[in-house]
Amino acid sequence: MATKAFQKIYTKISNITKATCMLHATGIGNDELATIDGRLAQVVRIIGDEVTLQVYGGTEGIPTNAEVIFTGKAPTLKVGDQLAGRFFNAYGEPIDGGPMPEGKEVEIGGPSVNPVRRDQPSELISTGIAGIDLNNTLVTGQKIPFFADPDQPFNEVMAMVALRAQSDKIILGGMGLTNDDYLYFKNTFSNAGALDRIISFINTTQEPSVERLLIPDMALTAAEYFAVEKHEKVLVLLTDMTNYADALAIVSNRMDQIPSKDSMPGSIYSDLAKIYEKAVQFPDGGSITIIAVTTLSGGDITHAVPDNTGYITEGQLYLRKDANVGKVIVDPFRSLSRLKQLVIGKKTRQDHPQVMNAAVRLYSDAANAQTKMENGFDLTDYDNRALRFAEDYSSQLLAIDVNLDTTEMLDKTWGLFSKYFTPAEVNIKQALIDEYWPENTRVKQGK
């Protein structure tokens, strides 16, 4: 061993796998960075003086006498206001042609916030998407996944949320994006003139998959700076957590760890929780809200990644294509925000809870009518009206391309109620009917 400017240098590797190198070394820290034959690596396991390093670019061609230089520190990010509007790779290096930002160097992947420092989430975070804001309202400090099939436009939805969400900063963590996806995000943000409040950390399919493991920590370290130091409302968008989990599995398998369910490492629950538990509402107003895409393989919700995600997070959002209107919608039956009751009717208009419940109930009646029709049963007049309501409700409110504020969503839903139903059929409190039922339909509906 030699030392040079506080760096420890070794030249004897005892074992090499597809993704890792092992050697005997002392005074090395967990998560510490190193270079092996010029390639970046990170300490992933220490047993006595036996150190295992994960090599981000792969180990092919590394000889056993390669030079291993330990840097003495874990991965870091320079945090500061200069991050805003920029695109970075998994190491926090600019990929947009701009200069390296100045700021305070912070180790990524620190512990989540002490529960004592957390506040009860109570602030509405609007996305402009009615399927979310009307039926599954989100709260600052919440953690929630988007479950979607791989062929659904979830990255477009994430870009829409980034542009429409009412928050101070949006931080995008892209894992395993195609170049087209990366350019789509970049062009969409630039064309909308919204770059000043968006920060992006991107790993593409052309880069080593293990680099994806750094992306969530990079994004959340930036988020913590703006939430803690600047007391800002920060929304973190992560896409796609299935790619993150696959990268975990690759490293785990190459380290000869015994896989658990669906070839995932046994640590998958804690690996995901470490990320999601960074969501927090601080007493002084700063907050971190996490929306993360989890793609489903063949719609399998029981797979280890969505299954564990469901235990950790506070609900889920489902995308599905509505065959009747030909649009992708946020499914009102399978989606759930467990914290919505903290804000609906309190931070939104008083009629919100009843309108939401009535609309979903009527949509359910339409689903029953659809089943009757498919099985050859005669439909009642009410069934036909419910089906027409469901089509309008899907295309004008649930579809992801609809951009309205919460008040407009409620007014539009009242309009659909009055178009297809009587007040008695809608079954909402009379006081709310008196206040919000559209005037021009009262005579027609016998009011």
Tab-separated table of C-alpha atoms in Angstrom:
chain	number	residue	atom	x	y	z
A	1	MET	CA	0.000	0.000	0.000
A	2	ALA	CA	1.110	3.566	-0.709
A	3	THR	CA	-0.431	6.910	0.248
A	4	LYS	CA	-0.475	10.089	-1.775
A	5	ALA	CA	-2.107	13.351	-0.633
A	6	PHE	CA	-4.360	11.514	1.881
A	7	GLN	CA	-5.346	8.912	-0.723
A	8	LYS	CA	-4.695	5.219	-0.086
A	9	ILE	CA	-3.376	3.284	-3.083
A	10	TYR	CA	-3.404	-0.525	-3.386
A	11	THR	CA	-2.187	-2.766	-6.212
A	12	LYS	CA	-3.320	-6.245	-5.195
A	13	ILE	CA	-6.894	-7.331	-5.990
A	14	SER	CA	-7.834	-10.702	-4.503
A	15	ASN	CA	-11.050	-11.415	-6.427
A	16	ILE	CA	-12.855	-9.979	-9.472
A	17	THR	CA	-16.506	-10.642	-10.451
A	18	LYS	CA	-18.535	-9.075	-13.279
A	19	ALA	CA	-19.345	-5.990	-11.190
A	20	THR	CA	-17.074	-6.052	-8.144
A	21	CYS	CA	-13.469	-6.222	-6.998
A	22	MET	CA	-12.276	-7.436	-3.592
A	23	LEU	CA	-9.048	-6.566	-1.837
A	24	HIS	CA	-7.576	-6.327	1.651
A	25	ALA	CA	-7.428	-2.747	2.935
A	26	THR	CA	-7.643	-0.902	6.250
A	27	GLY	CA	-9.108	2.426	7.339
A	28	ILE	CA	-11.737	2.387	4.589
A	29	GLY	CA	-15.242	3.787	5.118
A	30	ASN	CA	-18.650	2.499	4.004
A	31	ASP	CA	-19.792	3.992	0.652
A	32	GLU	CA	-16.293	5.437	0.089
A	33	LEU	CA	-15.366	6.135	-3.524
A	34	ALA	CA	-12.307	4.776	-5.290
A	35	THR	CA	-10.900	4.414	-8.778
A	36	ILE	CA	-9.806	1.000	-10.057
A	37	ASP	CA	-7.674	1.133	-13.174
A	38	GLY	CA	-9.143	4.614	-13.720
A	39	ARG	CA	-12.786	3.479	-13.341
A	40	LEU	CA	-15.026	4.829	-10.606
A	41	ALA	CA	-15.975	2.353	-7.879
A	42	GLN	CA	-17.693	2.446	-4.494
A	43	VAL	CA	-17.327	0.408	-1.320
A	44	VAL	CA	-20.408	-1.801	-0.874
A	45	ARG	CA	-19.216	-4.245	1.786
A	46	ILE	CA	-16.519	-4.404	4.489
A	47	ILE	CA	-15.836	-7.615	6.451
A	48	GLY	CA	-12.751	-7.265	8.664
A	49	ASP	CA	-10.080	-5.944	6.308
A	50	GLU	CA	-11.744	-7.461	3.208
A	51	VAL	CA	-13.293	-4.660	1.140
A	52	THR	CA	-15.704	-5.202	-1.769
A	53	LEU	CA	-15.997	-2.429	-4.351
A	54	GLN	CA	-18.748	-2.056	-6.931
A	55	VAL	CA	-17.220	-0.903	-10.242
A	56	TYR	CA	-19.653	1.373	-12.090
A	57	GLY	CA	-18.287	0.777	-15.578
A	58	GLY	CA	-17.962	-3.003	-15.133
A	59	THR	CA	-14.784	-4.955	-14.391
A	60	GLU	CA	-13.931	-6.296	-17.841
A	61	GLY	CA	-10.201	-5.959	-18.557
A	62	ILE	CA	-9.182	-4.998	-15.003
A	63	PRO	CA	-5.999	-6.916	-14.018
A	64	THR	CA	-5.389	-8.180	-10.452
A	65	ASN	CA	-2.476	-5.749	-10.095
A	66	ALA	CA	-4.573	-2.715	-11.129
A	67	GLU	CA	-4.078	0.474	-9.134
A	68	VAL	CA	-6.889	0.987	-6.593
A	69	ILE	CA	-7.010	4.558	-5.268
A	70	PHE	CA	-9.380	5.341	-2.377
A	71	THR	CA	-10.577	8.960	-2.306
A	72	GLY	CA	-11.425	9.023	1.403
A	73	LYS	CA	-15.031	10.204	0.857
A	74	ALA	CA	-18.469	9.013	-0.247
A	75	PRO	CA	-20.223	10.414	-3.370
A	76	THR	CA	-21.052	14.109	-2.995
A	77	LEU	CA	-23.087	16.820	-4.666
A	78	LYS	CA	-22.379	20.552	-4.671
A	79	VAL	CA	-25.672	22.064	-3.539
A	80	GLY	CA	-26.693	25.665	-4.068
A	81	ASP	CA	-28.974	27.949	-6.055
A	82	GLN	CA	-26.865	27.337	-9.199
A	83	LEU	CA	-28.411	23.835	-9.510
A	84	ALA	CA	-31.680	25.351	-10.768
A	85	GLY	CA	-32.380	24.874	-14.459
A	86	ARG	CA	-29.556	22.374	-14.977
A	87	PHE	CA	-29.172	18.760	-16.156
A	88	PHE	CA	-26.648	16.459	-14.420
A	89	ASN	CA	-25.497	12.842	-14.666
A	90	ALA	CA	-25.463	10.274	-11.835
A	91	TYR	CA	-22.259	11.799	-10.427
A	92	GLY	CA	-23.654	15.342	-10.284
A	93	GLU	CA	-21.636	16.433	-13.318
A	94	PRO	CA	-23.308	18.775	-15.867
A	95	ILE	CA	-24.544	17.158	-19.096
A	96	ASP	CA	-26.090	20.326	-20.533
A	97	GLY	CA	-22.857	21.986	-21.647
A	98	GLY	CA	-22.925	24.471	-18.761
A	99	PRO	CA	-20.264	25.055	-16.100
A	100	MET	CA	-19.899	23.016	-12.892
A	101	PRO	CA	-22.087	24.761	-10.292
A	102	GLU	CA	-20.536	26.263	-7.204
A	103	GLY	CA	-21.914	25.385	-3.781
A	104	LYS	CA	-21.466	23.460	-0.566
A	105	GLU	CA	-20.255	19.874	-1.040
A	106	VAL	CA	-22.646	17.445	0.672
A	107	GLU	CA	-22.452	13.653	0.949
A	108	ILE	CA	-25.421	12.022	-0.774
A	109	GLY	CA	-27.522	9.243	0.739
A	110	GLY	CA	-27.627	10.507	4.313
A	111	PRO	CA	-30.256	9.362	6.823
A	112	SER	CA	-33.895	10.416	6.493
A	113	VAL	CA	-35.271	13.158	8.711
A	114	ASN	CA	-35.718	12.445	12.408
A	115	PRO	CA	-39.472	11.963	13.099
A	116	VAL	CA	-39.235	14.621	15.819
A	117	ARG	CA	-38.444	17.212	13.120
A	118	ARG	CA	-41.395	16.198	10.956
A	119	ASP	CA	-44.753	17.948	10.820
A	120	GLN	CA	-48.155	16.476	9.970
A	121	PRO	CA	-48.596	17.006	6.197
A	122	SER	CA	-51.334	19.584	5.683
A	123	GLU	CA	-50.616	21.566	2.496
A	124	LEU	CA	-52.257	20.798	-0.839
A	125	ILE	CA	-49.934	20.180	-3.788
A	126	SER	CA	-51.802	20.653	-7.083
A	127	THR	CA	-50.686	18.883	-10.263
A	128	GLY	CA	-53.274	20.299	-12.690
A	129	ILE	CA	-54.323	16.716	-13.532
A	130	ALA	CA	-57.938	16.159	-12.456
A	131	GLY	CA	-57.544	12.409	-12.004
A	132	ILE	CA	-55.080	13.298	-9.253
A	133	ASP	CA	-56.267	16.632	-7.828
A	134	LEU	CA	-60.002	15.814	-7.839
A	135	ASN	CA	-60.019	12.145	-6.779
A	136	ASN	CA	-56.576	11.498	-5.270
A	137	THR	CA	-55.428	14.843	-3.943
A	138	LEU	CA	-51.759	14.962	-2.951
A	139	VAL	CA	-50.329	16.559	0.177
A	140	THR	CA	-46.874	18.082	0.656
A	141	GLY	CA	-44.568	15.589	2.351
A	142	GLN	CA	-46.398	12.629	0.790
A	143	LYS	CA	-44.749	9.693	-0.993
A	144	ILE	CA	-46.784	8.032	-3.737
A	145	PRO	CA	-46.001	5.808	-6.741
A	146	PHE	CA	-47.432	5.883	-10.262
A	147	PHE	CA	-48.075	2.270	-11.281
A	148	ALA	CA	-48.062	2.012	-15.077
A	149	ASP	CA	-47.546	-0.545	-17.831
A	150	PRO	CA	-44.304	0.034	-19.786
A	151	ASP	CA	-46.205	1.103	-22.914
A	152	GLN	CA	-48.080	3.907	-21.152
A	153	PRO	CA	-46.926	7.543	-21.472
A	154	PHE	CA	-45.746	7.866	-17.874
A	155	ASN	CA	-42.792	10.087	-18.755
A	156	GLU	CA	-45.143	12.501	-20.520
A	157	VAL	CA	-47.284	12.528	-17.363
A	158	MET	CA	-44.187	13.272	-15.256
A	159	ALA	CA	-43.263	16.147	-17.570
A	160	MET	CA	-46.832	17.517	-17.288
A	161	VAL	CA	-46.707	17.323	-13.489
A	162	ALA	CA	-43.333	19.084	-13.530
A	163	LEU	CA	-44.753	21.962	-15.575
A	164	ARG	CA	-48.098	22.289	-13.791
A	165	ALA	CA	-47.368	21.443	-10.155
A	166	GLN	CA	-47.645	24.309	-7.715
A	167	SER	CA	-44.279	23.956	-5.996
A	168	ASP	CA	-41.111	26.026	-5.675
A	169	LYS	CA	-38.722	23.423	-7.111
A	170	ILE	CA	-39.176	20.267	-9.180
A	171	ILE	CA	-36.362	17.709	-9.123
A	172	LEU	CA	-36.412	14.987	-11.758
A	173	GLY	CA	-34.474	11.765	-11.278
A	174	GLY	CA	-34.415	9.773	-14.526
A	175	MET	CA	-33.129	6.188	-14.376
A	176	GLY	CA	-32.592	4.162	-17.538
A	177	LEU	CA	-34.148	6.790	-19.810
A	178	THR	CA	-33.805	6.377	-23.546
A	179	ASN	CA	-32.100	9.270	-25.316
A	180	ASP	CA	-35.513	10.169	-26.754
A	181	ASP	CA	-36.989	10.402	-23.232
A	182	TYR	CA	-34.083	12.559	-22.051
A	183	LEU	CA	-34.432	14.924	-25.020
A	184	TYR	CA	-38.223	14.981	-24.540
A	185	PHE	CA	-37.816	16.173	-20.938
A	186	LYS	CA	-35.133	18.682	-21.914
A	187	ASN	CA	-37.094	20.154	-24.840
A	188	THR	CA	-40.407	20.204	-22.959
A	189	PHE	CA	-38.921	22.077	-19.995
A	190	SER	CA	-36.982	24.495	-22.224
A	191	ASN	CA	-39.933	25.262	-24.518
A	192	ALA	CA	-42.230	25.904	-21.559
A	193	GLY	CA	-39.766	28.398	-20.084
A	194	ALA	CA	-39.873	26.451	-16.801
A	195	LEU	CA	-36.200	25.526	-16.464
A	196	ASP	CA	-35.530	28.025	-13.672
A	197	ARG	CA	-37.373	25.836	-11.134
A	198	ILE	CA	-36.492	22.367	-12.475
A	199	ILE	CA	-33.314	20.365	-11.690
A	200	SER	CA	-32.688	17.060	-13.485
A	201	PHE	CA	-30.395	14.111	-12.745
A	202	ILE	CA	-30.358	11.728	-15.704
A	203	ASN	CA	-29.025	8.225	-16.352
A	204	THR	CA	-29.673	6.932	-19.870
A	205	THR	CA	-29.750	3.396	-21.223
A	206	GLN	CA	-26.336	4.016	-22.826
A	207	GLU	CA	-24.688	4.437	-19.422
A	208	PRO	CA	-23.871	1.644	-16.945
A	209	SER	CA	-27.053	0.463	-15.226
A	210	VAL	CA	-25.414	0.498	-11.774
A	211	GLU	CA	-25.080	4.285	-12.059
A	212	ARG	CA	-28.872	4.403	-11.640
A	213	LEU	CA	-28.358	3.604	-7.970
A	214	LEU	CA	-26.905	7.090	-7.448
A	215	ILE	CA	-29.762	9.019	-9.100
A	216	PRO	CA	-32.375	9.008	-6.277
A	217	ASP	CA	-29.767	10.028	-3.693
A	218	MET	CA	-28.515	12.855	-5.932
A	219	ALA	CA	-32.085	14.109	-6.477
A	220	LEU	CA	-33.000	13.900	-2.801
A	221	THR	CA	-29.784	15.587	-1.634
A	222	ALA	CA	-30.643	18.538	-3.884
A	223	ALA	CA	-34.232	18.429	-2.587
A	224	GLU	CA	-33.076	18.551	1.030
A	225	TYR	CA	-30.992	21.666	0.351
A	226	PHE	CA	-33.981	23.618	-1.010
A	227	ALA	CA	-36.445	22.250	1.580
A	228	VAL	CA	-34.197	22.675	4.643
A	229	GLU	CA	-32.032	25.696	3.777
A	230	LYS	CA	-34.555	27.632	1.652
A	231	HIS	CA	-37.826	26.412	3.263
A	232	GLU	CA	-39.191	25.646	-0.204
A	233	LYS	CA	-41.925	23.263	-1.394
A	234	VAL	CA	-39.984	20.643	-3.398
A	235	LEU	CA	-41.525	17.953	-5.597
A	236	VAL	CA	-39.242	15.032	-6.512
A	237	LEU	CA	-40.219	12.997	-9.589
A	238	LEU	CA	-38.452	9.629	-9.961
A	239	THR	CA	-38.809	7.536	-13.121
A	240	ASP	CA	-38.510	4.604	-13.251
A	241	MET	CA	-38.072	2.802	-9.903
A	242	THR	CA	-38.309	-0.597	-11.603
A	243	ASN	CA	-35.091	0.270	-13.486
A	244	TYR	CA	-33.535	1.246	-10.132
A	245	ALA	CA	-34.570	-2.093	-8.605
A	246	ASP	CA	-33.234	-4.010	-11.626
A	247	ALA	CA	-29.864	-2.301	-11.131
A	248	LEU	CA	-29.918	-3.361	-7.467
A	249	ALA	CA	-30.598	-6.942	-8.560
A	250	ILE	CA	-27.704	-6.891	-11.041
A	251	VAL	CA	-25.224	-5.798	-8.361
A	252	SER	CA	-26.656	-8.229	-5.806
A	253	ASN	CA	-26.442	-11.188	-8.205
A	254	ARG	CA	-22.895	-10.319	-9.238
A	255	MET	CA	-21.914	-10.274	-5.579
A	256	ASP	CA	-23.324	-13.825	-5.327
A	257	GLN	CA	-26.005	-12.801	-2.842
A	258	ILE	CA	-28.960	-15.185	-2.701
A	259	PRO	CA	-31.907	-13.463	-4.398
A	260	SER	CA	-35.367	-13.356	-2.843
A	261	LYS	CA	-38.736	-12.987	-4.617
A	262	ASP	CA	-38.600	-12.162	-8.369
A	263	SER	CA	-34.756	-12.198	-8.405
A	264	MET	CA	-34.677	-9.078	-6.231
A	265	PRO	CA	-32.151	-8.725	-3.391
A	266	GLY	CA	-33.373	-9.539	0.108
A	267	SER	CA	-32.794	-5.897	1.015
A	268	ILE	CA	-35.311	-4.549	-1.556
A	269	TYR	CA	-37.750	-3.258	1.103
A	270	SER	CA	-35.120	-1.244	2.977
A	271	ASP	CA	-33.496	-0.102	-0.296
A	272	LEU	CA	-36.812	1.402	-1.443
A	273	ALA	CA	-37.775	2.711	2.009
A	274	LYS	CA	-34.443	4.563	2.261
A	275	ILE	CA	-35.578	6.631	-0.745
A	276	TYR	CA	-39.288	7.081	-0.024
A	277	GLU	CA	-38.805	7.976	3.640
A	278	LYS	CA	-37.016	11.169	2.543
A	279	ALA	CA	-40.503	12.614	1.916
A	280	VAL	CA	-41.188	15.086	4.724
A	281	GLN	CA	-43.123	18.161	5.800
A	282	PHE	CA	-40.983	20.458	7.968
A	283	PRO	CA	-42.586	22.680	10.632
A	284	ASP	CA	-41.073	25.810	9.015
A	285	GLY	CA	-42.820	25.238	5.674
A	286	GLY	CA	-40.184	23.402	3.645
A	287	SER	CA	-41.284	20.032	2.277
A	288	ILE	CA	-40.241	17.148	0.040
A	289	THR	CA	-43.011	15.312	-1.842
A	290	ILE	CA	-42.099	12.218	-3.885
A	291	ILE	CA	-43.977	10.895	-6.935
A	292	ALA	CA	-42.224	7.865	-8.420
A	293	VAL	CA	-43.095	5.777	-11.471
A	294	THR	CA	-43.006	2.006	-10.990
A	295	THR	CA	-43.564	0.159	-14.264
A	296	LEU	CA	-45.421	-3.132	-13.992
A	297	SER	CA	-44.330	-6.223	-15.855
A	298	GLY	CA	-47.442	-7.523	-17.592
A	299	GLY	CA	-49.592	-5.594	-15.120
A	300	ASP	CA	-48.301	-7.765	-12.252
A	301	ILE	CA	-48.996	-5.845	-9.039
A	302	THR	CA	-47.679	-8.736	-6.912
A	303	HIS	CA	-44.106	-8.389	-8.254
A	304	ALA	CA	-41.593	-7.635	-5.482
A	305	VAL	CA	-41.035	-4.003	-6.559
A	306	PRO	CA	-44.664	-2.738	-6.617
A	307	ASP	CA	-45.544	-5.066	-3.721
A	308	ASN	CA	-42.890	-3.604	-1.408
A	309	THR	CA	-43.548	-0.097	-2.721
A	310	GLY	CA	-47.208	-0.388	-1.669
A	311	TYR	CA	-46.205	-1.098	1.940
A	312	ILE	CA	-43.927	1.935	2.134
A	313	THR	CA	-45.915	4.611	0.319
A	314	GLU	CA	-49.161	6.440	1.101
A	315	GLY	CA	-51.364	5.204	-1.717
A	316	GLN	CA	-50.824	4.721	-5.436
A	317	LEU	CA	-51.835	6.259	-8.759
A	318	TYR	CA	-52.781	3.961	-11.656
A	319	LEU	CA	-52.640	4.845	-15.329
A	320	ARG	CA	-54.795	2.903	-17.758
A	321	LYS	CA	-56.161	3.397	-21.252
A	322	ASP	CA	-59.926	3.913	-21.336
A	323	ALA	CA	-61.072	1.985	-24.409
A	324	ASN	CA	-64.365	3.919	-24.608
A	325	VAL	CA	-62.738	7.330	-25.070
A	326	GLY	CA	-59.306	6.247	-26.368
A	327	LYS	CA	-57.423	8.283	-23.770
A	328	VAL	CA	-55.051	7.400	-20.923
A	329	ILE	CA	-56.737	8.192	-17.611
A	330	VAL	CA	-55.899	8.083	-13.916
A	331	ASP	CA	-58.003	5.073	-12.867
A	332	PRO	CA	-60.453	6.199	-10.144
A	333	PHE	CA	-61.016	2.642	-8.876
A	334	ARG	CA	-57.433	1.507	-8.345
A	335	SER	CA	-55.874	4.849	-7.425
A	336	LEU	CA	-55.755	6.018	-3.814
A	337	SER	CA	-54.165	8.898	-1.929
A	338	ARG	CA	-54.235	7.952	1.745
A	339	LEU	CA	-53.625	11.551	2.872
A	340	LYS	CA	-56.219	13.336	0.733
A	341	GLN	CA	-58.660	13.702	3.644
A	342	LEU	CA	-56.154	16.082	5.272
A	343	VAL	CA	-56.799	18.731	2.592
A	344	ILE	CA	-60.000	18.073	0.607
A	345	GLY	CA	-62.785	20.356	1.781
A	346	LYS	CA	-60.274	22.173	4.004
A	347	LYS	CA	-57.687	23.575	1.578
A	348	THR	CA	-60.111	23.069	-1.330
A	349	ARG	CA	-63.776	24.067	-1.738
A	350	GLN	CA	-66.265	22.652	0.792
A	351	ASP	CA	-68.090	20.532	-1.816
A	352	HIS	CA	-64.931	18.649	-2.866
A	353	PRO	CA	-65.364	15.457	-0.749
A	354	GLN	CA	-69.019	14.947	-1.730
A	355	VAL	CA	-68.472	15.742	-5.415
A	356	MET	CA	-65.521	13.337	-5.548
A	357	ASN	CA	-67.481	10.497	-3.906
A	358	ALA	CA	-70.619	11.059	-6.010
A	359	ALA	CA	-68.656	11.115	-9.282
A	360	VAL	CA	-66.805	7.879	-8.522
A	361	ARG	CA	-70.079	6.196	-7.432
A	362	LEU	CA	-71.799	7.212	-10.676
A	363	TYR	CA	-68.743	6.073	-12.659
A	364	SER	CA	-69.063	2.727	-10.873
A	365	ASP	CA	-72.737	2.533	-11.889
A	366	ALA	CA	-71.580	3.054	-15.495
A	367	ALA	CA	-69.083	0.177	-15.131
A	368	ASN	CA	-71.950	-2.070	-13.970
A	369	ALA	CA	-74.058	-0.916	-16.934
A	370	GLN	CA	-71.158	-1.738	-19.272
A	371	THR	CA	-71.032	-5.272	-17.845
A	372	LYS	CA	-74.809	-5.663	-18.346
A	373	MET	CA	-74.476	-4.507	-21.941
A	374	GLU	CA	-71.569	-6.870	-22.675
A	375	ASN	CA	-73.604	-9.776	-21.269
A	376	GLY	CA	-76.618	-8.975	-23.441
A	377	PHE	CA	-78.956	-7.581	-20.758
A	378	ASP	CA	-81.332	-4.705	-21.475
A	379	LEU	CA	-80.210	-1.317	-20.186
A	380	THR	CA	-82.433	1.058	-18.242
A	381	ASP	CA	-82.682	4.763	-18.976
A	382	TYR	CA	-80.466	5.362	-15.920
A	383	ASP	CA	-77.864	2.880	-17.254
A	384	ASN	CA	-77.690	4.741	-20.572
A	385	ARG	CA	-77.302	8.104	-18.842
A	386	ALA	CA	-74.585	6.680	-16.555
A	387	LEU	CA	-72.649	5.386	-19.582
A	388	ARG	CA	-72.795	8.783	-21.299
A	389	PHE	CA	-71.727	10.470	-18.054
A	390	ALA	CA	-68.759	8.071	-17.733
A	391	GLU	CA	-67.548	8.922	-21.237
A	392	ASP	CA	-67.643	12.660	-20.533
A	393	TYR	CA	-66.135	12.185	-17.066
A	394	SER	CA	-63.259	10.141	-18.557
A	395	SER	CA	-62.485	12.477	-21.450
A	396	GLN	CA	-63.118	15.817	-19.722
A	397	LEU	CA	-61.752	15.094	-16.209
A	398	LEU	CA	-59.870	11.811	-15.751
A	399	ALA	CA	-57.766	12.009	-18.935
A	400	ILE	CA	-54.164	13.002	-18.282
A	401	ASP	CA	-54.226	15.722	-20.940
A	402	VAL	CA	-56.850	17.754	-19.017
A	403	ASN	CA	-55.342	20.782	-17.259
A	404	LEU	CA	-57.701	22.525	-14.809
A	405	ASP	CA	-57.436	23.993	-11.332
A	406	THR	CA	-59.420	22.326	-8.539
A	407	THR	CA	-62.295	24.821	-8.622
A	408	GLU	CA	-62.705	24.363	-12.392
A	409	MET	CA	-62.686	20.573	-11.902
A	410	LEU	CA	-65.480	20.798	-9.329
A	411	ASP	CA	-67.570	23.144	-11.498
A	412	LYS	CA	-67.149	20.874	-14.520
A	413	THR	CA	-68.224	17.829	-12.470
A	414	TRP	CA	-71.355	19.663	-11.269
A	415	GLY	CA	-72.073	20.450	-14.927
A	416	LEU	CA	-71.879	16.741	-15.814
A	417	PHE	CA	-74.107	15.820	-12.856
A	418	SER	CA	-76.798	18.229	-14.015
A	419	LYS	CA	-76.468	17.129	-17.654
A	420	TYR	CA	-77.235	13.471	-16.956
A	421	PHE	CA	-78.864	13.109	-13.530
A	422	THR	CA	-81.417	14.566	-11.117
A	423	PRO	CA	-80.209	15.928	-7.769
A	424	ALA	CA	-81.780	12.915	-6.043
A	425	GLU	CA	-79.749	10.506	-8.217
A	426	VAL	CA	-76.528	12.355	-7.476
A	427	ASN	CA	-77.314	12.121	-3.735
A	428	ILE	CA	-75.324	15.068	-2.386
A	429	LYS	CA	-76.274	17.180	0.659
A	430	GLN	CA	-79.145	19.529	-0.152
A	431	ALA	CA	-77.224	22.592	1.040
A	432	LEU	CA	-74.492	21.891	-1.530
A	433	ILE	CA	-77.092	21.190	-4.251
A	434	ASP	CA	-78.680	24.569	-3.485
A	435	GLU	CA	-75.334	26.343	-3.741
A	436	TYR	CA	-73.607	24.609	-6.661
A	437	TRP	CA	-76.189	22.890	-8.897
A	438	PRO	CA	-76.065	24.801	-12.219
A	439	GLU	CA	-78.958	27.307	-12.416
A	440	ASN	CA	-79.936	26.669	-16.035
A	441	THR	CA	-80.789	23.026	-15.350
A	442	ARG	CA	-82.885	23.407	-12.206
A	443	VAL	CA	-86.268	23.564	-13.973
A	444	LYS	CA	-85.409	20.666	-16.315
A	445	GLN	CA	-84.451	18.469	-13.353
A	446	GLY	CA	-87.510	19.410	-11.336
A	447	LYS	CA	-85.682	21.683	-8.880
